XYZ file of C-alpha atoms in Angstrom:
700
model
C 0.000 0.000 0.000
C 1.389 3.390 -1.002
C 2.471 5.674 1.837
C 0.635 8.902 1.066
C 1.755 10.387 4.394
C 5.211 10.981 2.956
C 3.685 13.112 0.188
C 0.995 15.024 2.107
C 1.778 17.213 5.106
C -1.816 17.522 6.317
C -2.574 14.394 8.400
C -6.353 14.790 7.936
C -6.033 14.666 4.151
C -3.546 11.806 4.339
C -5.911 9.801 6.529
C -8.787 10.530 4.141
C -6.887 9.169 1.138
C -5.620 6.116 3.017
C -9.169 5.427 4.160
C -10.358 5.510 0.540
C -7.616 3.086 -0.489
C -8.504 0.727 2.365
C -12.204 0.839 1.499
C -11.472 0.094 -2.177
C -9.485 -2.980 -1.090
C -12.316 -4.126 1.182
C -14.821 -3.584 -1.623
C -12.803 -5.722 -4.034
C -12.562 -8.396 -1.330
C -16.354 -8.377 -0.954
C -16.208 -7.096 2.638
C -18.144 -3.872 1.880
C -21.448 -4.005 0.032
C -21.997 -2.043 -3.177
C -24.454 0.478 -1.697
C -22.247 1.454 1.245
C -19.154 1.714 -0.937
C -20.994 3.846 -3.506
C -21.944 6.334 -0.818
C -18.332 6.569 0.364
C -16.729 7.009 -3.059
C -19.299 9.595 -4.185
C -18.435 11.764 -1.191
C -14.869 11.610 -2.505
C -15.695 12.809 -6.013
C -15.690 9.364 -7.669
C -18.719 8.853 -9.900
C -19.607 5.758 -11.939
C -19.639 6.303 -15.696
C -21.939 4.940 -18.370
C -18.976 2.880 -19.574
C -18.339 -0.226 -17.471
C -15.327 -0.380 -15.165
C -14.248 3.274 -15.249
C -15.033 6.326 -13.143
C -15.578 10.025 -13.643
C -13.495 12.072 -11.202
C -14.926 15.437 -10.195
C -12.384 17.975 -8.960
C -13.845 20.497 -6.524
C -12.671 24.022 -7.343
C -14.445 26.567 -5.108
C -15.929 29.417 -7.196
C -13.882 28.143 -10.156
C -10.592 29.699 -9.088
C -7.516 28.013 -10.584
C -3.833 29.006 -10.514
C -1.164 28.115 -13.064
C 0.303 25.529 -10.703
C -3.076 23.913 -10.137
C -3.874 23.780 -13.849
C -0.497 22.161 -14.535
C -1.201 19.617 -11.780
C -4.681 18.795 -13.131
C -3.253 18.377 -16.644
C -0.525 16.049 -15.340
C -3.064 13.939 -13.453
C -5.351 13.732 -16.496
C -2.489 12.565 -18.715
C -1.317 9.993 -16.168
C -4.642 8.490 -15.136
C -7.015 9.399 -17.965
C -7.022 10.479 -21.601
C -5.869 14.066 -21.453
C -9.291 15.699 -21.683
C -10.706 18.103 -19.098
C -14.393 18.961 -18.790
C -15.671 22.166 -17.135
C -19.052 21.736 -15.440
C -21.897 24.181 -14.835
C -20.785 24.323 -11.176
C -17.223 25.456 -11.935
C -15.689 22.015 -11.327
C -13.368 20.088 -13.627
C -14.170 16.471 -14.466
C -11.787 13.787 -15.681
C -13.287 10.671 -17.258
C -12.255 7.037 -17.782
C -10.254 6.590 -14.578
C -9.684 3.167 -12.963
C -11.130 2.929 -9.460
C -7.963 1.525 -7.902
C -5.965 4.516 -9.182
C -8.170 7.150 -7.524
C -6.229 7.362 -4.206
C -2.985 8.052 -6.093
C -4.719 10.604 -8.310
C -6.188 12.376 -5.279
C -2.841 12.416 -3.478
C -1.166 14.024 -6.465
C -3.849 16.711 -6.728
C -3.445 17.571 -3.052
C 0.166 18.587 -3.745
C -1.355 21.801 -5.080
C -4.275 22.018 -2.621
C -6.869 20.504 -4.938
C -9.519 18.233 -3.449
C -12.059 15.658 -4.561
C -13.737 15.623 -1.172
C -17.524 16.174 -1.336
C -17.552 16.950 -5.055
C -20.377 14.381 -5.375
C -22.757 12.600 -2.999
C -25.189 13.822 -0.336
C -22.935 16.674 0.717
C -22.406 20.420 0.294
C -21.280 20.529 -3.328
C -18.879 23.005 -4.884
C -19.580 26.573 -3.731
C -20.075 28.639 -6.885
C -19.734 32.373 -7.495
C -19.803 34.956 -10.264
C -16.646 34.445 -12.320
C -16.187 38.235 -12.369
C -16.160 38.438 -8.551
C -13.391 40.773 -7.460
C -13.118 42.557 -10.806
C -16.718 43.554 -11.597
C -17.226 47.309 -11.963
C -20.785 46.990 -10.595
C -20.087 44.862 -7.512
C -20.420 46.361 -4.005
C -17.565 44.093 -2.825
C -15.718 40.915 -3.764
C -17.706 37.790 -2.768
C -14.708 35.467 -3.351
C -13.428 35.382 0.260
C -16.915 34.533 1.524
C -17.293 31.667 -0.962
C -13.829 30.449 0.075
C -14.691 30.615 3.784
C -17.919 28.652 3.273
C -16.040 26.006 1.271
C -13.403 25.631 4.000
C -15.829 25.632 6.950
C -18.117 22.903 5.620
C -15.471 20.660 4.050
C -15.428 17.437 6.157
C -17.899 19.077 8.561
C -19.940 16.303 10.255
C -23.259 18.123 9.812
C -23.216 17.712 6.028
C -21.631 14.356 5.261
C -24.692 12.094 5.030
C -27.663 14.283 4.199
C -30.759 13.088 2.364
C -29.575 14.794 -0.838
C -26.971 17.161 -2.210
C -26.866 20.835 -1.204
C -25.822 23.711 -3.475
C -24.656 27.212 -2.483
C -23.899 30.201 -4.724
C -22.568 33.760 -4.325
C -23.537 36.467 -6.828
C -21.431 39.610 -6.895
C -24.156 41.921 -8.228
C -27.927 42.147 -8.677
C -27.456 40.658 -12.150
C -27.276 37.376 -10.207
C -24.791 35.662 -12.509
C -24.294 32.872 -9.943
C -28.014 32.007 -10.251
C -29.141 32.295 -6.638
C -32.733 31.501 -7.591
C -31.889 27.878 -8.527
C -29.674 27.081 -5.522
C -30.506 25.611 -2.117
C -28.925 28.745 -0.661
C -28.093 31.752 -2.800
C -26.282 34.892 -1.627
C -26.334 38.240 -3.431
C -23.844 40.910 -2.305
C -25.417 44.028 -0.755
C -24.340 47.136 1.137
C -26.586 48.445 3.919
C -25.468 51.870 5.159
C -21.908 50.932 4.295
C -22.042 47.512 5.954
C -21.244 44.450 3.841
C -23.854 41.721 3.730
C -26.036 39.524 1.573
C -29.575 39.033 0.414
C -30.392 35.351 0.988
C -32.455 33.081 -1.230
C -33.465 29.592 -0.092
C -35.014 26.446 -1.538
C -34.420 26.869 -5.267
C -33.626 24.075 -7.687
C -33.970 22.676 -11.201
C -34.482 18.976 -11.990
C -37.812 17.529 -13.116
C -39.706 19.921 -10.821
C -37.948 23.309 -10.928
C -38.721 25.697 -8.083
C -37.644 29.330 -7.650
C -35.957 30.121 -4.361
C -37.753 32.111 -1.651
C -36.286 35.264 -0.188
C -35.170 34.228 3.295
C -33.991 37.709 4.260
C -33.158 40.942 2.468
C -29.930 41.567 4.354
C -27.649 39.712 6.734
C -24.189 40.919 7.739
C -21.189 38.962 6.463
C -20.213 37.648 9.926
C -23.544 35.814 10.231
C -23.628 33.857 6.984
C -21.718 30.768 8.168
C -23.829 30.326 11.350
C -26.940 30.708 9.181
C -25.746 28.073 6.690
C -24.886 25.717 9.544
C -28.358 26.101 11.057
C -30.035 25.505 7.675
C -27.958 22.369 7.116
C -28.856 21.034 10.571
C -32.557 21.519 9.838
C -32.243 19.940 6.383
C -30.325 16.983 7.820
C -32.983 16.393 10.495
C -36.217 17.035 8.600
C -35.260 16.351 4.978
C -36.708 13.323 3.181
C -34.397 10.285 3.038
C -36.470 7.471 1.563
C -38.090 9.054 -1.503
C -35.054 10.327 -3.349
C -37.095 12.355 -5.843
C -38.505 14.420 -2.947
C -35.343 14.766 -0.882
C -33.978 18.154 -1.974
C -34.312 21.176 0.319
C -36.828 22.809 -2.044
C -39.386 20.129 -1.191
C -38.934 20.568 2.562
C -39.380 24.349 2.303
C -42.422 23.835 0.080
C -43.914 21.205 2.380
C -43.703 23.029 5.722
C -43.618 26.610 4.423
C -40.943 29.271 4.662
C -42.146 30.666 8.020
C -42.049 27.255 9.703
C -38.661 26.519 8.148
C -37.157 29.781 9.406
C -38.551 29.016 12.873
C -36.718 25.669 12.865
C -33.532 27.431 11.773
C -33.786 29.876 14.690
C -34.250 26.968 17.109
C -30.792 25.687 16.126
C -29.152 28.944 17.224
C -27.979 27.728 20.629
C -26.368 24.566 19.240
C -24.209 26.306 16.642
C -20.443 26.109 16.798
C -20.270 29.908 16.312
C -22.874 32.599 16.883
C -20.930 34.874 14.550
C -18.001 33.994 12.300
C -15.572 36.664 11.132
C -14.290 35.971 7.636
C -10.742 37.030 6.873
C -10.566 38.854 3.540
C -6.903 39.893 3.804
C -5.640 37.550 1.056
C -8.203 38.952 -1.355
C -7.672 42.596 -0.398
C -4.005 42.620 -1.386
C -2.891 44.784 -4.258
C -2.633 42.860 -7.525
C 1.029 42.376 -8.390
C 1.731 41.740 -12.045
C 5.055 40.426 -13.393
C 7.426 43.059 -14.724
C 7.994 42.020 -18.319
C 8.801 43.530 -21.667
C 5.634 43.774 -23.765
C 6.079 41.278 -26.627
C 5.749 42.756 -30.087
C 3.058 41.064 -32.195
C 1.408 41.682 -35.562
C -2.375 41.469 -35.893
C -3.234 40.164 -39.362
C -6.934 41.035 -39.294
C -7.793 44.058 -37.194
C -11.531 43.674 -37.827
C -11.528 40.198 -36.265
C -9.324 41.422 -33.411
C -11.683 44.314 -32.652
C -14.686 41.958 -32.710
C -12.833 39.700 -30.232
C -12.204 42.695 -27.966
C -15.871 43.638 -28.197
C -17.228 40.161 -27.401
C -14.568 38.563 -25.205
C -12.735 41.304 -23.296
C -14.160 42.785 -20.084
C -12.860 45.987 -18.422
C -12.084 45.394 -14.740
C -12.766 47.736 -11.845
C -8.989 47.828 -11.409
C -7.921 50.653 -13.706
C -5.937 49.551 -16.742
C -6.687 45.844 -16.276
C -8.925 43.582 -18.330
C -10.369 40.071 -18.177
C -10.421 37.812 -21.228
C -13.242 35.355 -21.801
C -12.437 32.081 -23.543
C -15.324 30.202 -25.126
C -14.776 26.495 -24.417
C -16.876 24.347 -26.733
C -19.023 21.983 -24.612
C -16.710 22.755 -21.683
C -14.080 20.363 -23.094
C -10.418 21.204 -23.550
C -7.192 19.217 -23.592
C -4.104 19.107 -21.413
C -1.655 20.353 -24.058
C -3.615 23.591 -24.321
C -4.193 23.716 -20.563
C -0.435 23.741 -19.957
C 0.178 26.550 -22.451
C -2.672 28.535 -20.916
C -1.204 27.968 -17.445
C 2.135 29.310 -18.701
C 0.463 32.418 -20.133
C -1.349 33.426 -16.939
C 1.781 32.809 -14.831
C 4.140 34.875 -16.967
C 1.879 37.604 -18.339
C -1.084 37.998 -15.956
C -1.687 37.544 -12.212
C -1.574 33.729 -12.176
C -5.325 33.274 -11.908
C -8.245 32.207 -14.027
C -11.848 31.432 -13.138
C -14.059 28.730 -14.611
C -17.572 29.969 -15.353
C -21.032 28.491 -14.826
C -21.384 28.529 -18.613
C -18.414 26.121 -18.886
C -15.964 28.761 -20.038
C -12.668 30.251 -18.810
C -12.012 33.822 -17.702
C -8.411 35.057 -17.543
C -8.103 37.929 -15.073
C -5.780 40.891 -14.530
C -4.342 41.471 -18.007
C -2.705 44.810 -18.820
C -4.312 46.666 -21.688
C -1.056 46.789 -23.662
C -0.869 42.967 -23.477
C -4.257 42.379 -25.112
C -2.842 42.061 -28.685
C -0.254 39.551 -27.441
C -2.897 37.485 -25.625
C -5.106 37.525 -28.702
C -2.314 36.124 -30.879
C -1.310 33.482 -28.327
C -4.887 32.413 -27.616
C -5.600 32.230 -31.341
C -2.761 29.695 -31.668
C -4.572 27.558 -29.090
C -7.976 27.930 -30.741
C -9.079 29.991 -27.738
C -9.814 33.287 -29.521
C -13.218 32.374 -30.925
C -15.586 35.319 -30.568
C -18.950 35.142 -28.840
C -18.068 34.569 -25.182
C -21.323 34.291 -23.159
C -23.399 34.923 -26.290
C -26.142 33.017 -28.124
C -23.548 30.894 -29.955
C -22.042 29.890 -26.597
C -24.353 26.947 -25.836
C -24.316 25.254 -22.414
C -24.673 21.452 -22.438
C -24.145 18.498 -20.116
C -22.163 15.385 -21.269
C -25.422 13.448 -21.817
C -25.093 9.946 -23.255
C -21.363 10.431 -23.862
C -20.533 9.386 -20.291
C -23.510 9.890 -17.957
C -25.566 6.939 -16.658
C -28.755 9.008 -16.764
C -28.364 10.345 -20.298
C -31.357 9.632 -22.555
C -30.236 11.439 -25.714
C -27.028 13.038 -26.967
C -26.808 16.593 -25.670
C -23.297 17.144 -27.076
C -24.316 15.958 -30.538
C -27.273 18.311 -30.875
C -25.164 21.143 -29.456
C -22.621 20.776 -32.261
C -25.386 20.840 -34.861
C -27.046 23.925 -33.381
C -23.725 25.764 -33.244
C -23.192 24.983 -36.946
C -26.609 26.472 -37.723
C -25.844 29.626 -35.735
C -22.350 30.099 -37.165
C -23.248 29.456 -40.797
C -26.776 30.872 -41.037
C -27.036 33.491 -38.279
C -23.588 35.133 -38.032
C -25.237 38.384 -36.908
C -26.038 36.644 -33.585
C -22.328 36.251 -32.801
C -22.461 38.908 -30.102
C -26.113 38.506 -29.059
C -26.145 38.146 -25.263
C -29.910 38.489 -24.876
C -30.682 34.875 -25.816
C -29.250 31.730 -24.227
C -29.509 28.117 -25.353
C -29.040 25.353 -22.787
C -29.237 21.593 -23.329
C -29.544 18.622 -20.949
C -29.464 14.929 -21.818
C -32.201 14.117 -19.292
C -34.691 15.756 -16.921
C -32.094 16.323 -14.170
C -31.098 19.605 -15.815
C -27.306 19.538 -15.405
C -27.264 21.638 -18.590
C -29.789 24.018 -16.955
C -32.259 23.726 -19.849
C -35.210 24.591 -17.579
C -34.038 28.194 -17.131
C -32.988 28.960 -20.712
C -34.566 31.315 -23.211
C -34.394 28.302 -25.553
C -33.881 24.943 -23.881
C -33.684 21.362 -25.101
C -34.064 18.252 -22.930
C -33.063 14.788 -24.151
C -35.977 12.327 -24.339
C -37.251 9.355 -26.339
C -40.256 9.284 -28.650
C -42.248 6.343 -30.072
C -43.054 5.792 -33.711
C -44.927 2.545 -34.190
C -42.839 -0.196 -32.614
C -39.627 1.819 -32.789
C -38.142 4.416 -30.466
C -36.300 7.522 -31.668
C -34.164 10.034 -29.764
C -36.140 13.180 -29.066
C -35.948 16.686 -27.649
C -38.370 18.500 -25.399
C -38.352 22.117 -26.553
C -38.606 24.625 -23.694
C -39.009 28.378 -24.075
C -39.244 31.496 -21.961
C -36.796 30.976 -19.093
C -34.076 33.332 -17.898
C -32.517 35.438 -15.167
C -34.516 38.485 -14.080
C -32.032 39.626 -11.441
C -31.769 40.291 -7.700
C -32.768 36.712 -6.895
C -35.626 36.426 -9.348
C -35.735 34.130 -12.349
C -38.199 32.393 -14.599
C -38.434 28.777 -15.693
C -39.073 27.679 -19.248
C -42.407 26.322 -20.491
C -42.408 22.807 -21.948
C -43.730 23.619 -25.406
C -43.472 20.476 -27.539
C -41.522 17.229 -28.051
C -39.856 16.609 -31.411
C -37.486 13.984 -32.892
C -33.898 14.976 -32.087
C -32.838 15.183 -35.742
C -35.304 18.044 -36.169
C -33.652 20.151 -33.465
C -31.748 22.360 -35.941
C -34.955 23.031 -37.886
C -36.741 23.968 -34.649
C -34.034 26.554 -33.952
C -34.470 27.971 -37.465
C -38.245 28.209 -36.982
C -37.767 30.102 -33.726
C -35.076 32.549 -34.859
C -36.738 33.274 -38.207
C -40.064 33.957 -36.515
C -38.375 36.157 -33.910
C -36.593 38.183 -36.588
C -39.702 38.768 -38.670
C -42.322 39.216 -35.931
C -40.531 40.975 -33.059
C -41.417 44.572 -32.381
C -38.850 47.387 -32.306
C -36.078 46.617 -29.769
C -38.166 43.777 -28.333
C -36.174 41.165 -26.425
C -36.741 37.460 -26.965
C -38.496 37.089 -23.595
C -40.860 39.991 -24.284
C -41.577 38.550 -27.712
C -42.286 35.160 -26.093
C -44.569 36.690 -23.464
C -46.466 38.623 -26.110
C -46.994 35.582 -28.348
C -47.607 33.091 -25.508
C -46.843 29.373 -25.300
C -49.624 28.072 -27.579
C -48.358 30.196 -30.474
C -44.996 28.426 -30.317
C -46.656 25.040 -29.982
C -48.482 25.683 -33.261
C -45.294 27.069 -34.838
C -43.302 23.918 -34.035
C -46.121 21.362 -34.353
C -45.194 20.283 -37.931
C -41.844 19.084 -36.534
C -43.546 16.817 -33.990
C -45.146 14.512 -36.578
C -43.666 11.002 -36.115
C -45.578 9.326 -38.945
C -42.956 10.240 -41.539
C -39.681 9.442 -39.759
C -36.762 8.217 -41.854
C -34.052 5.730 -40.899
C -31.667 8.511 -39.851
C -34.222 9.769 -37.316
C -33.814 6.531 -35.353
C -30.097 7.205 -34.852
C -28.885 9.744 -32.325
C -26.429 12.494 -33.207
C -22.921 11.112 -33.635
C -24.102 7.497 -33.896
C -24.520 5.131 -36.847
C -26.509 2.580 -34.869
C -30.218 2.387 -34.146
C -31.164 4.285 -31.010
C -31.858 2.304 -27.837
C -33.263 4.095 -24.807
C -31.013 2.759 -22.045
C -30.754 4.585 -18.734
C -28.512 3.428 -15.890
C -28.783 4.027 -12.168
C -28.111 7.635 -11.248
C -25.430 8.376 -8.710
C -25.510 12.146 -8.437
C -26.867 12.061 -4.859
C -25.814 8.655 -3.648
C -27.934 5.907 -2.115
C -29.549 5.688 1.306
C -28.143 2.775 3.294
C -30.867 0.806 5.067
C -29.003 -2.266 6.298
C -29.347 -2.735 10.068
C -25.866 -4.117 10.631
C -24.291 -1.362 8.520
C -26.162 1.337 10.434
C -25.031 -0.013 13.787
C -21.474 -0.280 12.540
C -21.636 3.358 11.401
C -23.110 4.383 14.767
C -20.115 2.905 16.512
C -17.795 4.740 14.119
C -19.612 8.013 14.841
C -19.099 7.571 18.579
C -15.370 7.092 18.022
C -15.308 10.207 15.811
C -17.184 12.103 18.547
C -14.576 11.088 21.111
C -11.715 12.075 18.809
C -13.254 15.503 18.144
C -13.844 15.963 21.875
C -10.153 15.416 22.558
C -9.353 18.145 20.005
C -11.832 20.520 21.733
C -14.006 20.506 18.618
C -17.143 20.448 20.728
C -19.744 21.243 18.058
C -18.387 18.563 15.710
C -18.215 16.073 18.568
C -21.826 16.711 19.580
C -23.045 16.308 16.017
C -21.245 12.997 15.596
C -22.928 11.840 18.816
C -26.321 13.049 17.569
C -25.906 11.225 14.248
C -24.903 8.061 16.088
C -28.117 8.163 18.155
C -30.281 8.650 15.062
C -28.536 5.859 13.134
C -28.873 3.521 16.110
C -32.582 4.284 16.469
C -33.116 3.855 12.733
C -31.451 0.424 12.812
C -33.932 -0.816 15.397
C -36.915 0.697 13.569
C -35.903 -1.120 10.393
C -36.247 -4.448 12.190
C -39.925 -3.531 12.614
C -40.216 -2.210 9.020
C -41.239 1.211 10.328
C -41.042 4.560 8.510
C -37.613 6.199 8.564
C -38.131 8.974 5.995
C -36.522 11.716 8.097
C -34.425 11.970 11.222
C -37.325 13.702 12.970
C -39.648 10.799 12.112
C -37.044 8.308 13.336
C -36.861 10.071 16.710
C -40.664 10.253 17.061
C -41.288 6.658 15.990
C -38.532 5.242 18.171
C -39.955 6.964 21.232
C -43.412 5.629 20.405
C -42.365 2.022 19.805
C -39.378 1.428 22.065
C -39.726 3.714 25.112
C -40.870 0.776 27.259
C -38.093 -1.483 25.967
C -35.069 0.881 25.913
C -35.156 2.672 29.253
C -33.548 6.120 29.311
C -33.408 8.894 31.922
C -35.761 11.034 29.771
C -38.065 10.423 26.793
C -35.990 9.624 23.695
C -36.853 12.885 21.920
C -35.586 14.935 24.889
C -32.567 12.657 25.144
C -31.582 13.312 21.515
C -32.699 16.943 21.227
C -30.390 18.031 24.023
C -28.207 19.099 21.096
C -30.681 21.873 20.216
C -31.058 23.174 23.771
C -27.453 23.395 24.903
C -24.416 25.342 23.832
C -21.652 23.018 22.594
C -19.555 23.465 25.745
C -16.990 20.937 26.930
C -19.182 19.911 29.857
C -22.310 19.351 27.762
C -20.504 17.646 24.890
C -18.673 15.240 27.179
C -21.956 14.083 28.693
C -23.717 13.987 25.312
C -21.045 11.710 23.836
C -21.360 9.457 26.897
C -25.139 9.427 26.351
C -24.649 8.322 22.747
C -22.349 5.485 23.812
C -24.817 4.475 26.559
C -27.721 4.453 24.104
C -25.759 2.429 21.549
C -24.914 -0.181 24.191
C -28.556 -0.397 25.346
C -29.816 -0.905 21.788
C -27.218 -3.484 20.766
C -27.824 -5.405 23.987
C -31.572 -5.361 23.348
C -31.096 -6.440 19.712
C -28.795 -9.312 20.670
C -31.258 -10.473 23.312
C -34.325 -10.325 21.040
C -32.520 -12.060 18.174
C -31.348 -14.778 20.555
C -34.892 -15.260 21.904
C -36.245 -15.405 18.367
C -33.734 -18.074 17.385
C -34.560 -20.123 20.520
C -38.290 -19.961 19.746
C -37.647 -21.105 16.179
C -35.517 -23.973 17.464
């Protein structure tokens, strides 16, 4: 077994990687069941691919920030363990595909050499914290949200309150009211505000996409920056306790907020106040407040062959920064995919000629920051050599799409294939839309909306459609979504379903009608609202006829074989483990983790481990009776009802467990609470052993 400790200074990270390697060995030996192992690897960024025997690795890059050294490291890892391709996601992560499971500990250890983690990039955890890619340079922003996104990432990484939730949890930080980090579709969204000179945030809660999109509610109009981490912690505690755990399709925070109502939810959040590890949490912004230091270099002399093209590039891809004399350069990355040879050259450019920083965007692009104005011609020439000077950054021709059936288990139809075809249509037939930033096209390969199709002006969702006894790949056409701003957004209407091969024609129908029927200076959304959904249904209806399909219509984009609608088991939020023995084993582990945290004076963490142990232990016993265990709150109620006369405690079980809500996490309280958890675990395991023994004797 490789000694990662010699490579990694941080003992917590070293232990994490060694634990993964040990668990992989146990899994191969058949000593850990598939469901339990899946949950563990997902929380470490390892996601099963559509292709058998290989994994997708998701690299967690908070708010998309990447240095030259980190990009070099990611490129090296991709070349060593994969195929040299990097994929930017719509949550500012990088994914590497086709990695062998047994190689993942080595890969992770190498990434950690440059402070890059896989931890909690997937699974039922707090996912990557996203932010506006222009944070820190935006002329309109009241302040830089980057340090706050960084602090949230650091505080909740490996935090016991968010390791085994019912579903994933997404957080975003928008730098301005334009809401470019999409607060209205996140579980928690923060929008930077100033209130009489004080820094703070407007907070949105309970948003989400998927098959049932829901706009977030305004939780509060302003909260000071030192209160955001305690608030997030309280929300996560409530979600962990009351969130659905059995019905996966109803387990996101948006359903809990919808079910009990915002007022009741906020009340539960306030009740967690006493138990929090910090009542306020000061966030250090010093690293982000430093003056930008650029390398002193001689400006390279370059010759621009076509000034018209160069000026168009400056118009569409170059953004003036709030720092005088500095500019950001947007790079349009087709489908979010780029290769390691270009990544290395890009890393060299930002190290030598900029401020050694780029940001990945939520539209799967790259933004180079802090470039001197006199260096813009040089960057244009160098980026053009890499194929990175294509105009139209963040415009209509810059289509967002998920990987779809290329690699994803849940993909129904090819989202990348239709994207390529639509981009051809736009480039060849509608060149005047090259710099149109009023219309967005987004594409997902299934209803889960990783390509964010449900909030696009023009969206396409991969589906299947029947024609006689055959099945063809299809697209649901959605229209009318978009960002309104300041936490408000609108979701697209599902207009009509058409065969996938007619997607390009549908785009032509829409753009031609818009061009001929729009009123003076009318935006696409206003035109859509004026015409209404039924108009567009009638417009596109001829394309929905399946009685005249040809052989090519039964083949998906990029394929020469007949389409088969095959969908695997999704892994994006893990699997709930309901095995009694596994739960009791995990309860024992939690008690040991509680004791270890107690020794380190991490009282809040220790108490939460103890709390989770009690809930797991109670759930294990309820499962032997086939009782409901949908939420932690239900588990506590049902256990008290069914086992209070069998498991004798000093107080009713609910009071016994909910001590965590009513006490500050002091050393005195936490010590007793951990002892209570161990006492309860012993009582339950003794009872279970006794009842099982009696049952066996009766059968004998």
